[in-house]
Coordinates of N, CA and C and ligand atoms in Angstrom, one line a residue:
M1 N 119.5 109.4 61.2 CA 120.0 108.2 61.9 C 118.8 107.5 62.7
L2 N 118.9 106.2 62.7 CA 117.8 105.4 63.4 C 117.9 105.6 64.9
D3 N 116.7 105.6 65.6 CA 116.7 105.7 67.0 C 117.4 104.5 67.7
N4 N 118.0 104.7 68.8 CA 118.5 103.6 69.6 C 117.4 102.6 70.0
P5 N 117.4 101.3 69.5 CA 116.3 100.4 69.8 C 116.0 100.2 71.3
V6 N 117.1 100.3 72.1 CA 116.9 100.1 73.6 C 116.1 101.2 74.1
R7 N 116.5 102.5 73.7 CA 115.8 103.6 74.2 C 114.3 103.6 73.7
V8 N 114.1 103.2 72.5 CA 112.7 103.1 72.0 C 111.9 102.2 72.8
L9 N 112.5 101.0 73.1 CA 111.8 100.0 73.9 C 111.5 100.5 75.3
N10 N 112.5 101.2 76.0 CA 112.3 101.7 77.3 C 111.2 102.8 77.3
S11 N 111.2 103.7 76.3 CA 110.3 104.7 76.3 C 108.9 104.2 76.0
S12 N 108.8 103.1 75.3 CA 107.5 102.5 75.0 C 106.9 101.9 76.3
I13 N 107.8 101.2 77.0 CA 107.4 100.6 78.3 C 107.0 101.7 79.3
L14 N 107.7 102.8 79.3 CA 107.4 103.9 80.2 C 106.0 104.5 79.9
Q15 N 105.8 104.6 78.6 CA 104.5 105.1 78.1 C 103.3 104.1 78.6
L16 N 103.6 102.8 78.5 CA 102.6 101.8 78.9 C 102.4 101.9 80.4
M17 N 103.5 102.2 81.1 CA 103.3 102.3 82.6 C 102.5 103.4 83.0
K18 N 102.6 104.5 82.2 CA 101.8 105.7 82.5 C 100.3 105.4 82.2
E19 N 100.1 104.6 81.1 CA 98.7 104.2 80.7 C 98.1 103.3 81.7
L20 N 99.0 102.4 82.3 CA 98.5 101.4 83.3 C 98.1 102.2 84.6
Y21 N 98.9 103.1 85.0 CA 98.6 104.0 86.1 C 97.2 104.6 85.9
T22 N 97.0 105.2 84.8 CA 95.7 105.9 84.5 C 94.6 104.9 84.5
A23 N 94.8 103.7 83.8 CA 93.7 102.7 83.7 C 93.3 102.2 85.1
V24 N 94.3 102.0 86.0 CA 93.9 101.6 87.4 C 93.2 102.7 88.1
L25 N 93.8 103.9 88.0 CA 93.2 105.1 88.7 C 91.7 105.3 88.2
E26 N 91.5 105.1 86.9 CA 90.1 105.3 86.4 C 89.3 104.1 86.4
G27 N 89.8 103.0 86.9 CA 89.0 101.8 87.1 C 88.7 101.0 85.8
K28 N 89.6 101.1 84.8 CA 89.3 100.5 83.6 C 90.0 99.1 83.5
A29 N 89.2 98.1 84.0 CA 89.8 96.8 84.2 C 90.4 96.1 83.0
K30 N 89.5 96.1 81.9 CA 90.0 95.4 80.7 C 91.2 96.0 80.1
E31 N 91.2 97.4 80.1 CA 92.3 98.2 79.6 C 93.6 97.9 80.4
A32 N 93.4 97.9 81.7 CA 94.5 97.7 82.6 C 95.2 96.4 82.4
K33 N 94.4 95.3 82.2 CA 94.9 94.0 81.9 C 95.6 94.0 80.5
A34 N 95.0 94.5 79.5 CA 95.5 94.5 78.2 C 96.9 95.3 78.2
I35 N 96.9 96.4 78.8 CA 98.2 97.2 78.9 C 99.3 96.4 79.5
T36 N 98.9 95.7 80.7 CA 99.9 94.9 81.4 C 100.5 93.8 80.5
E37 N 99.5 93.2 79.8 CA 100.0 92.1 78.9 C 100.9 92.6 77.8
K38 N 100.6 93.8 77.3 CA 101.4 94.4 76.2 C 102.8 94.8 76.8
A39 N 102.8 95.4 78.0 CA 104.1 95.8 78.6 C 104.9 94.6 78.8
L40 N 104.3 93.5 79.3 CA 105.1 92.3 79.6 C 105.7 91.7 78.3
A41 N 104.8 91.7 77.2 CA 105.3 91.2 75.9 C 106.5 92.1 75.4
E42 N 106.5 93.3 75.8 CA 107.6 94.2 75.4 C 108.8 94.1 76.3
G43 N 108.7 93.3 77.3 CA 109.9 93.0 78.2 C 109.9 93.8 79.5
A44 N 108.7 94.4 79.9 CA 108.7 95.1 81.1 C 108.9 94.2 82.3
N45 N 109.6 94.7 83.4 CA 109.8 94.0 84.6 C 108.5 93.9 85.4
P46 N 107.9 92.7 85.6 CA 106.6 92.6 86.3 C 106.6 93.3 87.6
Q47 N 107.7 93.2 88.4 CA 107.7 93.8 89.7 C 107.6 95.4 89.6
K48 N 108.3 95.9 88.6 CA 108.3 97.3 88.3 C 106.8 97.8 88.0
L49 N 106.1 97.0 87.2 CA 104.8 97.4 86.8 C 103.9 97.5 88.1
V50 N 104.1 96.6 89.1 CA 103.4 96.6 90.3 C 103.8 97.8 91.1
D51 N 105.1 97.9 91.4 CA 105.6 99.0 92.3 C 105.5 100.4 91.8
E52 N 105.7 100.5 90.4 CA 105.8 101.9 89.9 C 104.6 102.4 89.1
A53 N 103.6 101.5 88.9 CA 102.4 101.9 88.2 C 101.2 101.6 89.0
M54 N 101.0 100.3 89.4 CA 99.7 99.9 90.1 C 99.6 100.5 91.5
I55 N 100.7 100.2 92.3 CA 100.6 100.7 93.7 C 100.5 102.2 93.8
P56 N 101.3 103.0 93.0 CA 101.0 104.4 93.1 C 99.6 104.8 92.6
A57 N 99.0 104.1 91.7 CA 97.7 104.4 91.3 C 96.7 104.2 92.4
M58 N 96.9 103.1 93.2 CA 96.0 102.8 94.3 C 96.2 103.8 95.4
A59 N 97.5 104.3 95.6 CA 97.7 105.3 96.6 C 97.0 106.6 96.2
E60 N 97.0 106.9 94.9 CA 96.3 108.1 94.5 C 94.7 107.9 94.7
V61 N 94.3 106.7 94.4 CA 92.8 106.4 94.7 C 92.5 106.7 96.2
G62 N 93.4 106.3 97.0 CA 93.2 106.5 98.5 C 93.2 108.0 98.8
R63 N 94.1 108.7 98.2 CA 94.2 110.2 98.4 C 92.9 110.9 98.0
R64 N 92.4 110.4 96.8 CA 91.2 111.1 96.3 C 90.0 110.7 97.2
F65 N 90.0 109.5 97.7 CA 88.9 109.1 98.6 C 88.9 110.0 99.9
E66 N 90.2 110.2 100.4 CA 90.3 111.0 101.6 C 89.8 112.4 101.3
A67 N 90.1 112.9 100.1 CA 89.7 114.3 99.7 C 88.3 114.4 99.2
N68 N 87.5 113.3 99.4 CA 86.1 113.3 99.0 C 86.0 113.5 97.5
E69 N 87.0 113.2 96.7 CA 86.9 113.3 95.3 C 86.4 111.9 94.7
Y70 N 86.8 110.8 95.4 CA 86.3 109.5 95.1 C 85.5 108.9 96.2
F71 N 84.6 108.0 95.9 CA 83.7 107.4 96.9 C 83.9 105.9 96.7
V72 N 83.1 105.1 97.6 CA 83.3 103.7 97.6 C 83.2 103.0 96.2
P73 N 82.2 103.4 95.4 CA 82.1 102.8 94.0 C 83.4 102.9 93.2
E74 N 84.1 104.1 93.3 CA 85.3 104.4 92.6 C 86.4 103.5 93.2
L75 N 86.4 103.3 94.5 CA 87.4 102.5 95.1 C 87.3 101.0 94.6
L76 N 86.0 100.6 94.5 CA 85.8 99.2 94.1 C 86.2 99.0 92.6
I77 N 85.9 100.0 91.8 CA 86.2 99.7 90.4 C 87.8 99.8 90.1
S78 N 88.4 100.7 90.9 CA 89.9 100.7 90.8 C 90.5 99.5 91.3
A79 N 89.9 99.0 92.4 CA 90.5 97.7 93.0 C 90.3 96.6 92.0
R80 N 89.1 96.6 91.3 CA 88.9 95.5 90.3 C 89.9 95.7 89.1
A81 N 90.2 96.9 88.8 CA 91.2 97.1 87.7 C 92.6 96.6 88.1
M82 N 92.9 96.9 89.4 CA 94.2 96.4 89.9 C 94.3 94.9 89.9
K83 N 93.2 94.3 90.3 CA 93.2 92.8 90.3 C 93.3 92.2 88.9
A84 N 92.6 92.9 87.9 CA 92.7 92.4 86.5 C 94.1 92.5 86.0
A85 N 94.7 93.7 86.4 CA 96.1 93.9 85.9 C 97.1 92.9 86.5
L86 N 96.8 92.5 87.7 CA 97.7 91.5 88.4 C 97.6 90.1 87.9
E87 N 96.5 89.8 87.2 CA 96.3 88.4 86.7 C 97.5 87.9 85.9
P88 N 97.9 88.7 84.8 CA 99.0 88.2 84.0 C 100.4 88.2 84.8
I89 N 100.4 89.0 85.9 CA 101.7 89.2 86.6 C 101.9 88.1 87.6
R90 N 100.8 87.7 88.2 CA 100.9 86.7 89.3 C 101.8 85.5 89.0
P91 N 101.5 84.8 87.9 CA 102.3 83.6 87.6 C 103.8 83.9 87.4
L92 N 104.1 85.1 87.1 CA 105.5 85.5 86.9 C 106.2 85.7 88.2
L93 N 105.4 86.0 89.2 CA 106.1 86.3 90.5 C 106.3 84.9 91.3
V94 N 105.6 83.9 90.8 CA 105.6 82.6 91.5 C 106.5 81.6 90.8
K95 N 107.5 81.3 91.6 CA 108.5 80.2 91.0 C 107.9 78.9 91.3
S96 N 108.2 77.9 90.5 CA 107.7 76.6 90.8 C 108.8 75.6 90.9
G97 N 108.5 74.4 91.5 CA 109.5 73.4 91.5 C 110.6 73.5 92.6
V98 N 110.5 74.5 93.5 CA 111.5 74.6 94.5 C 111.0 74.1 95.8
K99 N 111.9 73.6 96.6 CA 111.4 73.0 97.9 C 110.9 74.1 98.8
P100 N 109.7 74.0 99.4 CA 109.2 75.1 100.2 C 110.1 75.5 101.4
V101 N 110.2 76.9 101.5 CA 111.0 77.4 102.7 C 110.2 77.2 103.9
G102 N 108.9 77.3 103.8 CA 108.0 77.1 105.0 C 106.6 77.1 104.5
R103 N 105.6 76.9 105.4 CA 104.2 76.9 105.0 C 103.6 78.1 105.7
V104 N 103.0 79.0 105.0 CA 102.4 80.2 105.6 C 100.9 80.2 105.4
A105 N 100.2 80.6 106.4 CA 98.7 80.9 106.3 C 98.6 82.4 106.3
I106 N 98.0 82.9 105.2 CA 97.8 84.3 105.1 C 96.3 84.7 105.1
G107 N 96.0 85.8 105.7 CA 94.6 86.3 105.6 C 94.4 87.7 106.0
T108 N 93.3 88.3 105.6 CA 93.0 89.6 106.1 C 92.1 89.4 107.4
V109 N 92.4 90.2 108.4 CA 91.8 89.9 109.7 C 90.3 90.2 109.7
K110 N 89.6 89.7 110.8 CA 88.2 89.8 111.0 C 87.7 91.2 110.8
G111 N 86.6 91.4 110.1 CA 86.0 92.7 109.8 C 86.6 93.5 108.7
D112 N 87.6 92.9 108.1 CA 88.3 93.7 107.0 C 88.3 92.9 105.7
L113 N 87.8 93.7 104.6 CA 87.6 93.0 103.3 C 88.7 93.4 102.3
H114 N 89.7 94.2 102.7 CA 90.7 94.6 101.8 C 91.6 93.4 101.5
D115 N 91.8 93.1 100.2 CA 92.7 91.9 99.9 C 93.7 92.1 98.9
I116 N 93.9 93.3 98.3 CA 94.8 93.5 97.2 C 96.3 93.3 97.8
G117 N 96.5 94.0 98.9 CA 97.9 93.9 99.5 C 98.2 92.5 100.0
K118 N 97.2 91.9 100.6 CA 97.3 90.5 101.1 C 97.6 89.6 99.9
N119 N 96.9 89.8 98.8 CA 97.2 88.9 97.6 C 98.6 89.1 97.1
L120 N 99.0 90.4 97.1 CA 100.4 90.6 96.6 C 101.4 90.0 97.5
V121 N 101.2 90.1 98.8 CA 102.2 89.5 99.7 C 102.1 88.0 99.5
G122 N 100.9 87.4 99.4 CA 100.8 86.0 99.2 C 101.6 85.5 97.9
A123 N 101.4 86.3 96.8 CA 102.1 85.9 95.6 C 103.6 86.1 95.7
M124 N 104.1 87.1 96.4 CA 105.5 87.3 96.6 C 106.1 86.2 97.5
L125 N 105.3 85.8 98.5 CA 105.8 84.7 99.4 C 105.9 83.4 98.6
E126 N 104.9 83.2 97.7 CA 105.0 82.0 96.8 C 106.2 82.1 96.0
G127 N 106.5 83.3 95.4 CA 107.6 83.5 94.6 C 108.9 83.3 95.4
G128 N 108.9 83.6 96.7 CA 110.0 83.4 97.5 C 110.2 82.0 98.0
G129 N 109.4 81.1 97.6 CA 109.6 79.7 97.9 C 108.7 79.2 99.0
F130 N 107.7 79.9 99.5 CA 106.8 79.5 100.5 C 105.6 78.7 99.9
E131 N 105.1 77.8 100.7 CA 103.8 77.2 100.3 C 102.8 78.1 101.0
V132 N 101.8 78.6 100.3 CA 100.9 79.6 100.8 C 99.4 79.0 101.0
V133 N 98.9 79.1 102.2 CA 97.5 78.7 102.4 C 96.8 80.1 102.6
D134 N 95.9 80.4 101.6 CA 95.3 81.7 101.6 C 93.9 81.5 102.3
L135 N 93.7 82.1 103.4 CA 92.5 82.0 104.2 C 91.4 83.0 103.8
G136 N 91.8 84.0 102.9 CA 90.9 84.9 102.4 C 90.8 86.2 103.2
V137 N 89.6 86.8 103.2 CA 89.4 88.0 104.0 C 88.4 87.8 105.1
D138 N 88.3 88.8 106.1 CA 87.4 88.7 107.2 C 87.6 87.4 108.0
V139 N 88.9 87.1 108.2 CA 89.3 85.8 108.8 C 89.3 85.9 110.4
S140 N 88.5 85.1 111.0 CA 88.5 85.1 112.5 C 89.8 84.5 113.1
S141 N 90.0 84.9 114.4 CA 91.2 84.3 115.0 C 91.1 82.8 115.1
D142 N 89.9 82.3 115.3 CA 89.7 80.8 115.4 C 90.2 80.2 114.1
K143 N 89.9 80.8 112.9 CA 90.3 80.2 111.6 C 91.8 80.2 111.5
F144 N 92.4 81.3 111.9 CA 93.9 81.3 111.9 C 94.5 80.2 112.8
I145 N 93.9 80.1 114.0 CA 94.4 79.1 114.9 C 94.1 77.7 114.4
A146 N 93.0 77.4 113.7 CA 92.7 76.1 113.1 C 93.7 75.8 112.1
A147 N 94.2 76.8 111.3 CA 95.2 76.6 110.2 C 96.5 76.2 110.9
V148 N 96.8 76.7 112.0 CA 98.1 76.4 112.7 C 98.0 74.9 113.2
K149 N 96.8 74.6 113.7 CA 96.6 73.2 114.3 C 96.5 72.2 113.2
E150 N 95.8 72.5 112.1 CA 95.4 71.4 111.2 C 96.2 71.5 109.9
K151 N 96.8 72.6 109.5 CA 97.4 72.7 108.2 C 99.0 72.7 108.3
G152 N 99.5 72.5 109.5 CA 100.9 72.4 109.7 C 101.7 73.7 109.2
V153 N 101.1 74.9 109.4 CA 101.8 76.0 109.0 C 102.8 76.5 110.1
N154 N 103.9 77.0 109.6 CA 104.9 77.5 110.6 C 105.0 79.0 110.6
L155 N 104.2 79.6 109.8 CA 104.2 81.1 109.7 C 102.7 81.6 109.5
V156 N 102.3 82.6 110.2 CA 101.0 83.2 110.0 C 101.2 84.6 109.6
A157 N 100.6 85.1 108.5 CA 100.7 86.4 108.0 C 99.4 87.1 108.1
L158 N 99.3 88.2 108.9 CA 98.0 88.9 109.1 C 98.1 90.2 108.4
S159 N 97.0 90.5 107.7 CA 96.9 91.8 107.0 C 95.7 92.6 107.5
A160 N 95.9 93.9 107.7 CA 94.7 94.8 108.1 C 94.9 96.1 107.4
L161 N 93.8 96.7 106.9 CA 93.9 98.0 106.2 C 93.1 99.0 107.0
L162 N 92.4 98.6 108.0 CA 91.6 99.6 108.7 C 92.1 99.7 110.2
T163 N 92.1 100.9 110.7 CA 92.5 101.1 112.1 C 91.6 100.3 113.0
T164 N 90.3 100.2 112.6 CA 89.3 99.5 113.4 C 89.5 98.0 113.4
T165 N 90.3 97.5 112.5 CA 90.4 96.0 112.5 C 91.8 95.6 113.0
M166 N 92.7 96.6 113.2 CA 94.0 96.2 113.7 C 94.0 95.4 115.0
P167 N 93.0 95.8 115.9 CA 92.9 95.0 117.2 C 92.7 93.5 117.0
S168 N 92.1 93.2 115.8 CA 91.9 91.7 115.5 C 93.3 91.0 115.4
M169 N 94.3 91.8 115.1 CA 95.7 91.1 115.0 C 96.1 90.7 116.4
K170 N 95.8 91.7 117.3 CA 96.2 91.5 118.7 C 95.4 90.3 119.3
S171 N 94.1 90.2 119.0 CA 93.3 89.2 119.6 C 93.6 87.8 118.9
T172 N 94.1 87.8 117.7 CA 94.5 86.6 117.1 C 95.8 86.0 117.8
I173 N 96.7 86.9 118.1 CA 97.9 86.5 118.8 C 97.6 86.0 120.2
E174 N 96.7 86.7 120.8 CA 96.3 86.3 122.2 C 95.5 85.0 122.1
G175 N 94.7 84.8 121.1 CA 94.0 83.5 120.9 C 95.0 82.3 120.8
M176 N 96.1 82.6 120.0 CA 97.1 81.6 119.8 C 97.7 81.2 121.1
K177 N 98.0 82.2 122.0 CA 98.6 81.9 123.3 C 97.6 81.1 124.1
A178 N 96.4 81.6 124.2 CA 95.3 80.9 125.0 C 95.2 79.4 124.6
Q179 N 95.3 79.2 123.3 CA 95.1 77.8 122.8 C 96.4 77.0 122.7
G180 N 97.5 77.6 123.3 CA 98.8 76.9 123.4 C 99.5 76.6 122.1
V181 N 99.2 77.4 121.0 CA 99.9 77.2 119.7 C 100.8 78.3 119.3
R182 N 100.9 79.3 120.2 CA 101.8 80.5 119.8 C 103.2 80.1 119.6
E183 N 103.7 79.1 120.4 CA 105.1 78.7 120.3 C 105.4 77.9 119.0
N184 N 104.3 77.4 118.4 CA 104.5 76.6 117.2 C 104.7 77.4 115.9
V185 N 104.4 78.7 116.0 CA 104.5 79.5 114.7 C 105.1 80.9 115.0
K186 N 105.5 81.4 113.9 CA 105.9 82.8 113.9 C 104.8 83.6 113.2
V187 N 104.7 84.9 113.7 CA 103.6 85.7 113.1 C 104.2 87.0 112.6
I188 N 103.8 87.3 111.3 CA 104.2 88.6 110.7 C 102.9 89.4 110.4
I189 N 103.0 90.7 110.5 CA 101.8 91.5 110.2 C 102.2 92.6 109.2
G190 N 101.1 93.2 108.6 CA 101.3 94.3 107.7 C 100.0 94.9 107.3
G191 N 100.1 95.9 106.4 CA 98.9 96.6 106.0 C 99.1 98.1 106.2
A192 N 98.5 99.0 105.4 CA 98.8 100.4 105.5 C 98.8 101.0 106.9
P193 N 97.9 100.8 107.8 CA 98.0 101.5 109.1 C 98.9 100.8 110.1
V194 N 99.4 99.7 109.7 CA 100.2 98.9 110.7 C 101.7 99.4 110.7
T195 N 102.3 99.4 111.9 CA 103.7 99.9 112.1 C 104.5 98.9 112.8
Q196 N 105.8 99.1 112.7 CA 106.8 98.2 113.5 C 106.5 98.3 115.0
Q197 N 106.2 99.5 115.4 CA 105.9 99.7 116.8 C 104.7 98.9 117.3
Y198 N 103.6 98.9 116.4 CA 102.4 98.1 116.7 C 102.8 96.7 116.8
A199 N 103.6 96.2 115.8 CA 104.0 94.8 115.8 C 104.7 94.4 117.1
E200 N 105.5 95.3 117.6 CA 106.2 95.0 118.9 C 105.2 95.0 120.0
E201 N 104.3 96.0 120.0 CA 103.3 96.1 121.1 C 102.5 94.9 121.2
I202 N 102.1 94.3 120.1 CA 101.2 93.1 120.2 C 101.9 91.8 120.2
G203 N 103.3 91.8 120.2 CA 104.1 90.6 120.3 C 104.1 89.8 119.0
A204 N 104.0 90.5 117.8 CA 104.2 89.8 116.5 C 105.7 89.6 116.3
D205 N 106.1 88.7 115.5 CA 107.6 88.4 115.3 C 108.2 89.3 114.2
G206 N 107.3 89.8 113.3 CA 107.9 90.6 112.3 C 106.8 91.5 111.6
Y207 N 107.3 92.6 110.9 CA 106.5 93.5 110.2 C 107.2 94.0 108.9
A208 N 106.4 94.2 107.9 CA 107.0 94.8 106.7 C 105.9 95.7 106.1
D209 N 106.4 96.7 105.4 CA 105.5 97.7 104.8 C 105.2 97.5 103.3
N210 N 105.9 96.4 102.8 CA 105.6 96.1 101.4 C 105.8 94.6 101.1
A211 N 105.3 94.2 99.9 CA 105.3 92.7 99.6 C 106.7 92.1 99.5
S212 N 107.7 92.9 99.0 CA 109.0 92.4 98.8 C 109.7 92.2 100.1
S213 N 109.6 93.2 101.0 CA 110.2 93.1 102.3 C 109.5 92.0 103.2
A214 N 108.2 91.8 102.8 CA 107.5 90.7 103.6 C 108.2 89.4 103.4
V215 N 108.8 89.1 102.2 CA 109.5 87.9 102.0 C 110.8 87.8 102.8
T216 N 111.5 88.9 102.8 CA 112.7 89.0 103.6 C 112.4 88.8 105.1
V217 N 111.4 89.4 105.6 CA 111.1 89.3 107.0 C 110.6 87.9 107.3
A218 N 109.8 87.3 106.4 CA 109.3 86.0 106.6 C 110.4 85.0 106.8
K219 N 111.4 85.1 105.9 CA 112.6 84.2 105.9 C 113.4 84.5 107.2
K220 N 113.5 85.7 107.6 CA 114.3 86.1 108.7 C 113.7 85.5 110.0
V221 N 112.4 85.7 110.2 CA 111.8 85.2 111.4 C 111.8 83.7 111.5
L222 N 111.9 83.0 110.4 CA 112.0 81.5 110.4 C 113.4 81.1 110.4
G223 N 114.3 82.0 110.4 CA 115.8 81.7 110.3 C 116.1 80.9 109.1
A224 N 115.4 81.2 108.0 CA 115.6 80.4 106.7 C 116.7 81.2 105.9
Ligands
B12_1 C1 90.8 99.7 97.4 C2 90.3 100.1 98.8 C3 89.0 99.6 99.2 C4 88.3 98.5 98.4 C5 89.0 97.1 98.7 C6 88.9 96.2 97.6 C7 89.7 95.0 97.8 N1 89.3 93.9 97.2 O1 90.8 95.0 98.5 C8 86.8 98.6 99.1 C9 86.0 99.5 98.2 C10 86.1 97.3 99.3 C11 87.1 99.3 100.4 C12 86.2 99.4 101.4 C13 86.4 100.2 102.5 N2 87.4 101.0 102.8 CO1 89.1 101.0 101.7 N3 90.6 101.5 100.7 C14 91.0 101.0 99.6 C15 92.3 101.8 99.2 C16 92.0 102.9 98.2 C17 93.4 101.0 98.6 C18 93.9 99.8 99.4 C19 94.9 99.0 98.5 O2 94.4 98.0 97.9 N4 96.1 99.4 98.4 C20 97.1 98.8 97.5 C21 97.8 97.7 98.2 C22 98.9 97.1 97.3 O3 98.5 98.2 99.4 P1 98.3 97.7 100.9 O4 97.0 97.0 101.0 O5 98.7 98.7 101.8 O6 99.4 96.5 100.9 C23 100.8 96.6 100.9 C24 101.4 96.8 102.3 O7 100.5 97.4 103.2 C25 101.9 95.5 102.7 N5 101.0 94.5 103.4 C26 99.6 94.4 103.3 N6 99.2 93.3 104.0 C27 100.3 92.8 104.5 C28 100.4 91.6 105.3 C29 101.7 91.3 105.8 C30 101.8 90.1 106.7 C31 102.8 92.0 105.5 C32 104.1 91.7 106.0 C33 102.7 93.2 104.6 C34 101.4 93.5 104.2 O8 102.3 94.9 101.5 C35 101.3 95.3 100.5 C36 102.0 95.3 99.1 O9 103.1 96.2 99.0 C37 92.7 102.3 100.6 C38 93.6 103.6 100.6 C39 95.1 103.3 100.8 N7 95.9 104.2 100.4 O10 95.5 102.3 101.4 C40 91.4 102.5 101.3 C41 91.3 102.5 102.8 C42 92.1 101.4 103.4 N8 89.9 102.2 103.0 C43 89.3 102.9 103.9 C44 88.0 102.8 104.3 C45 87.5 103.8 105.4 C46 87.1 101.8 103.8 C47 85.6 101.6 104.2 C48 85.3 101.7 105.7 C49 84.8 102.6 103.3 C50 83.3 102.6 103.6 N9 82.9 103.8 104.1 O11 82.6 101.7 103.4 C51 85.4 100.2 103.6 C52 85.7 99.1 104.6 C53 85.3 97.7 104.1 C54 85.8 96.6 105.0 N10 85.0 96.2 106.0 O12 87.0 96.2 104.9 C55 90.3 103.8 104.6 C56 90.8 103.2 106.0 C57 90.9 104.4 107.0 C58 91.5 103.8 108.3 N11 92.5 104.5 108.8 O13 91.0 102.9 108.9 C59 91.5 103.9 103.5 C60 92.9 104.1 104.1 C61 91.0 105.1 102.6 C62 91.2 106.4 103.3 N12 92.3 107.1 103.0 O14 90.3 106.8 104.0 N13 88.3 100.0 100.3

């Protein structure tokens, strides 16, 4: 008897997801991108590829780094592989032609160069109907404040991956107060070391621990 075609398709996608996990973990950028393209062509859900293959691979990279099995060069090549794999996915997360829910300025705070999570959140916000102004990495509080003053944003999204750069979130919010623009915008924060408790402590309006809930929180704080 012939195999059930649905089961064959699913098992092939599952196999590709395993291969994608390994390619990101081992920092094989070209392979990671090619596997992603193949999985998409076979009907894989783009969000699932991110959540169940790429992010777990980066988590394992972090674990190996902590265990002194990986060092900065390995982090870099894995990050590059994740970025390459995200290329074909990004346009699929982004809907076009819808009226923007709001305009958000997103950036990784001063002193911090991690941008994979920030980019994912940015892409998901775009997919959720936001207009996104990406300020990049190592963004000073002055730059965030300038975006509020000059770019008409009504939401600021701050990302930090280092415990040492989390205080930049606090100083950005304080800078907004000092310059009289805090009332004009909502602020949401996130990144691996950030917590709901920290968000409350520094007076942010919202916190999320992943890119999908970032969209829900963004809409909630804006009452959209
Ligand atoms: C890749 C990586 C790097 C790459 C970054 C490349 C890049 N372009 O981003 C490089 C090699 C550059 C790097 C450098 C360093 N890194 Co590093 N890095 C990582 C690693 C392995 C993965 C991060 C990642 O991309 N995760 C995947 C993404 C998808 O997850 P995420 O960022 O958490 O984002 C999700 C959520 O947090 C949330 N989110 C993120 N931002 C936002 C924002 C908002 C508004 C919201 C709502 C949600 C949200 O949604 C995202 C999607 O679901 C982590 C380990 C880890 N487990 O986090 C260490 C890690 C963050 N790095 C660490 C360290 C120590 C460093 C260095 C200091 C190393 C060194 N000795 O030089 C430098 C610092 C450089 C600097 N000034 O920033 C430590 C931080 C320890 C700490 N507690 O502070 C970690 C935790 C590793 C470890 N376990 O020790 N790193």
